[in-house]
């Protein structure tokens, strides 16, 4: 972490928790997260779409110190796009952050760099912050393609957003092989990739954007590996999958992040 950038810990619930379970989880977060825990850390939770309104209600009524997030959105604000979810409608629910380009969406639903870049721009146009996911597959890593793959993913988003929106965005480095595998990247590998992502942003969007963009690491994050992963100067936060479904574990991750000196 670095003193100039506020750390951000995000919980991606993926396709878990119906709206009853989501209400329960949001309440539990409110009971366990103390204001001291979040004084220096942004915390976001990204429930499934069908839970958003319920979680919004709990977060606002019970002053749970998290910002509501979504996991995906459409490019267009409205129209004949059966089954899509509008970024404008997410903004109306006080969603603050939208994940775009998660590797599960790229791999399972065919999302391309261009589509992800267009989604990121729609999120910004609607006043929200995109959490733009990038990361190499195991094969790309073995073939020595990690830097190239990250550069093309980051370049697509940075060109689409332009310097000032890039600087206000979040990029999540999630190596595909580390997601859900129990095999987190080493702190050194996470720092190296996040440092490279910042370098690419500097080349495409300029030094100011590179200095302010926040870069998360994601992939098998646990309370135990949080502090070490956040030691890297270019690792500004974490995108947490499985461990975010366990409220106690997620709160422990936030608390560990709050305790890491910048
Ligand atoms: P895990 O933390 O379960 O590995 O998932 C990471 C992830 O994909 C978060 O978006």
XYZ file of C-alpha atoms and ligand atoms in Angstrom:
272
model
C 0.000 0.000 0.000
C 1.035 3.585 -0.372
C 0.177 6.567 1.811
C -1.325 8.502 -1.074
C -4.062 6.026 -1.954
C -6.955 4.902 0.240
C -7.090 1.109 0.468
C -10.215 -0.616 -0.870
C -11.426 -4.065 0.189
C -14.240 -5.522 -1.908
C -16.378 -8.603 -1.382
C -17.587 -10.265 -4.590
C -20.409 -12.579 -3.538
C -20.661 -14.008 -7.078
C -23.851 -16.083 -7.526
C -24.353 -16.787 -3.833
C -26.944 -15.697 -1.215
C -30.611 -15.207 -2.055
C -32.096 -11.948 -0.815
C -32.933 -13.341 2.635
C -29.368 -14.558 3.109
C -28.061 -11.273 1.733
C -30.073 -9.267 4.264
C -28.685 -11.484 7.010
C -25.094 -11.025 5.766
C -25.474 -7.231 5.469
C -26.859 -7.022 9.024
C -24.039 -9.202 10.321
C -21.507 -6.929 8.619
C -23.114 -3.932 10.312
C -22.828 -5.604 13.706
C -19.197 -6.640 13.278
C -17.633 -3.732 11.376
C -16.638 -0.981 13.775
C -16.192 2.574 12.545
C -12.494 2.326 13.469
C -12.162 -0.575 11.017
C -13.281 1.559 8.102
C -11.755 4.905 9.127
C -8.905 4.425 6.687
C -10.298 1.772 4.353
C -13.104 1.735 1.752
C -15.206 -1.433 1.923
C -17.555 -2.510 -0.874
C -19.864 -5.518 -1.187
C -21.095 -6.850 -4.528
C -24.230 -9.001 -4.129
C -26.190 -10.601 -6.989
C -28.594 -8.238 -8.779
C -31.691 -9.704 -7.123
C -30.265 -8.804 -3.696
C -29.266 -5.218 -4.404
C -32.442 -3.472 -3.313
C -32.605 -5.522 -0.100
C -28.965 -4.892 0.768
C -29.315 -1.194 -0.081
C -32.198 -0.922 2.381
C -30.222 -2.575 5.193
C -27.032 -0.607 4.493
C -28.866 2.727 4.511
C -31.291 2.051 7.393
C -28.675 0.488 9.669
C -25.743 2.635 8.557
C -23.583 -0.351 7.653
C -20.214 1.212 6.741
C -19.905 -0.339 3.286
C -20.593 0.920 -0.218
C -22.936 -1.121 -2.371
C -21.423 -2.678 -5.484
C -22.628 -4.718 -8.462
C -20.906 -7.554 -10.340
C -21.658 -6.558 -13.939
C -23.862 -4.243 -16.006
C -25.071 -3.572 -19.517
C -23.444 -1.039 -21.834
C -26.708 0.795 -22.562
C -28.856 2.620 -20.024
C -32.190 1.314 -21.365
C -33.825 -0.304 -24.367
C -34.438 -3.643 -26.028
C -31.758 -5.672 -24.240
C -33.680 -8.575 -22.742
C -32.096 -9.905 -19.580
C -29.514 -7.126 -19.200
C -29.172 -4.840 -16.182
C -28.879 -1.109 -16.766
C -26.037 0.886 -15.195
C -28.465 3.805 -14.808
C -30.760 1.605 -12.731
C -27.815 0.453 -10.602
C -26.904 4.072 -9.913
C -30.507 4.682 -8.783
C -30.015 1.977 -6.130
C -26.996 3.922 -4.855
C -24.559 1.400 -6.236
C -21.133 3.022 -6.060
C -18.854 0.437 -7.671
C -19.438 -2.002 -10.540
C -17.125 -4.907 -11.326
C -16.521 -5.194 -15.071
C -14.621 -7.874 -16.958
C -14.386 -10.453 -14.201
C -12.545 -13.468 -15.601
C -15.649 -15.609 -15.076
C -17.548 -13.274 -17.420
C -14.705 -13.224 -19.936
C -14.295 -17.016 -19.863
C -17.866 -18.266 -19.435
C -19.809 -15.499 -21.187
C -17.399 -14.474 -23.927
C -16.782 -10.886 -22.821
C -14.014 -9.285 -24.879
C -11.592 -6.499 -23.963
C -13.677 -4.108 -26.088
C -16.956 -5.017 -24.407
C -15.376 -4.689 -20.975
C -13.990 -1.272 -21.942
C -17.453 -0.159 -23.111
C -19.005 -1.339 -19.848
C -16.393 0.544 -17.824
C -17.265 3.731 -19.741
C -21.000 3.216 -19.059
C -20.299 2.837 -15.349
C -18.363 6.112 -15.321
C -21.024 7.891 -17.415
C -23.540 6.977 -14.708
C -21.406 8.395 -11.915
C -20.136 5.102 -10.511
C -16.629 3.652 -10.216
C -15.659 0.641 -12.344
C -13.632 -2.168 -10.792
C -11.947 -3.370 -13.977
C -10.705 -6.947 -13.686
C -7.626 -8.104 -15.533
C -5.460 -11.192 -15.208
C -3.624 -13.902 -17.069
C -4.587 -17.573 -17.363
C -2.277 -20.334 -16.181
C -1.271 -21.092 -19.794
C -0.503 -17.445 -20.521
C 1.645 -17.352 -17.404
C 3.510 -20.539 -18.354
C 4.131 -19.133 -21.831
C 5.598 -15.931 -20.400
C 2.667 -13.867 -21.698
C 1.550 -12.318 -18.393
C 2.810 -8.791 -19.093
C 1.410 -8.727 -22.636
C -1.985 -10.010 -21.566
C -2.243 -7.497 -18.711
C -1.097 -4.668 -20.987
C -3.767 -5.356 -23.605
C -6.546 -5.659 -21.027
C -5.476 -2.481 -19.225
C -4.893 -0.582 -22.460
C -8.454 -1.278 -23.700
C -9.999 0.110 -20.520
C -7.616 3.067 -20.195
C -8.145 4.221 -23.773
C -11.921 3.954 -23.387
C -12.047 5.862 -20.088
C -9.471 8.574 -20.674
C -6.963 9.847 -18.106
C -9.157 11.453 -15.448
C -11.659 8.584 -15.219
C -8.826 6.051 -15.174
C -7.247 7.880 -12.269
C -10.501 7.623 -10.293
C -11.066 3.944 -11.134
C -10.147 0.660 -9.554
C -8.297 -2.070 -11.444
C -8.361 -5.572 -9.978
C -5.474 -7.876 -10.822
C -6.952 -11.364 -10.593
C -4.729 -14.090 -12.032
C -7.217 -16.684 -13.295
C -5.243 -19.584 -11.798
C -5.488 -18.068 -8.307
C -9.282 -17.645 -8.293
C -11.040 -20.158 -6.076
C -7.990 -22.428 -6.178
C -6.570 -21.829 -2.707
C -3.346 -20.889 -4.532
C -3.008 -17.132 -4.002
C -0.233 -15.301 -5.837
C 2.807 -14.671 -3.689
C 3.030 -11.104 -2.352
C 6.036 -10.608 -4.664
C 4.111 -11.772 -7.751
C 1.078 -9.661 -6.800
C 3.288 -6.582 -6.372
C 5.097 -7.205 -9.619
C 1.854 -7.502 -11.617
C 0.230 -4.512 -9.900
C 3.389 -2.452 -10.485
C 3.302 -3.396 -14.171
C -0.390 -2.447 -14.422
C 0.433 0.969 -12.949
C 3.283 1.353 -15.410
C 0.979 0.564 -18.337
C -1.580 3.078 -17.060
C 1.204 5.654 -16.867
C 2.116 5.007 -20.497
C -1.490 5.124 -21.745
C -3.107 7.693 -19.444
C -0.229 9.645 -17.933
C 1.563 9.903 -14.599
C -1.282 11.506 -12.683
C -3.740 8.723 -13.532
C -1.082 6.148 -12.644
C -0.482 7.805 -9.279
C -4.149 7.829 -8.251
C -5.697 4.674 -9.776
C -6.262 2.052 -7.103
C -5.123 -1.484 -7.919
C -6.492 -4.484 -6.060
C -5.215 -8.042 -5.953
C -7.774 -10.882 -6.059
C -7.531 -14.671 -5.926
C -7.737 -16.902 -2.824
C -7.448 -13.991 -0.399
C -7.856 -15.019 3.254
C -7.487 -13.230 6.601
C -4.118 -15.001 6.903
C -2.561 -13.730 3.661
C -4.094 -10.216 3.688
C -1.294 -8.302 5.415
C 1.485 -9.805 3.315
C -0.380 -9.197 0.039
C -0.971 -5.558 0.972
C 2.687 -4.896 1.690
C 3.397 -4.300 -1.991
C 3.625 -0.563 -2.721
C 1.318 -0.900 -5.739
C -1.271 -3.193 -4.101
C -3.986 -0.830 -2.858
C -6.618 -3.342 -1.867
C -8.149 -6.763 -2.332
C -11.047 -8.260 -4.293
C -12.291 -11.139 -2.183
C -14.481 -13.984 -3.438
C -15.038 -17.065 -1.261
C -13.849 -15.479 1.997
C -16.343 -12.612 1.585
C -19.219 -15.093 2.058
C -18.032 -15.674 5.614
C -18.778 -12.404 7.390
C -16.276 -13.044 10.190
C -13.511 -13.795 7.671
C -14.358 -10.727 5.566
C -14.321 -8.475 8.637
C -10.970 -9.991 9.658
C -9.623 -9.106 6.183
C -10.847 -5.499 6.556
C -9.309 -5.279 10.023
C -6.013 -6.708 8.812
C -5.998 -4.163 5.960
C -6.708 -1.344 8.410
C -3.653 -2.415 10.409
C -1.145 -2.496 7.526
C 1.072 0.598 7.576
C 0.938 2.480 4.280
P -11.672 -16.199 -4.522
O -11.352 -15.204 -3.429
O -12.793 -17.136 -4.118
O -10.465 -16.885 -5.032
O -12.295 -15.358 -5.740
C -11.614 -14.253 -6.207
C -12.497 -13.525 -7.130
O -12.775 -13.977 -8.234
C -13.058 -12.246 -6.677
O -13.629 -11.552 -7.719
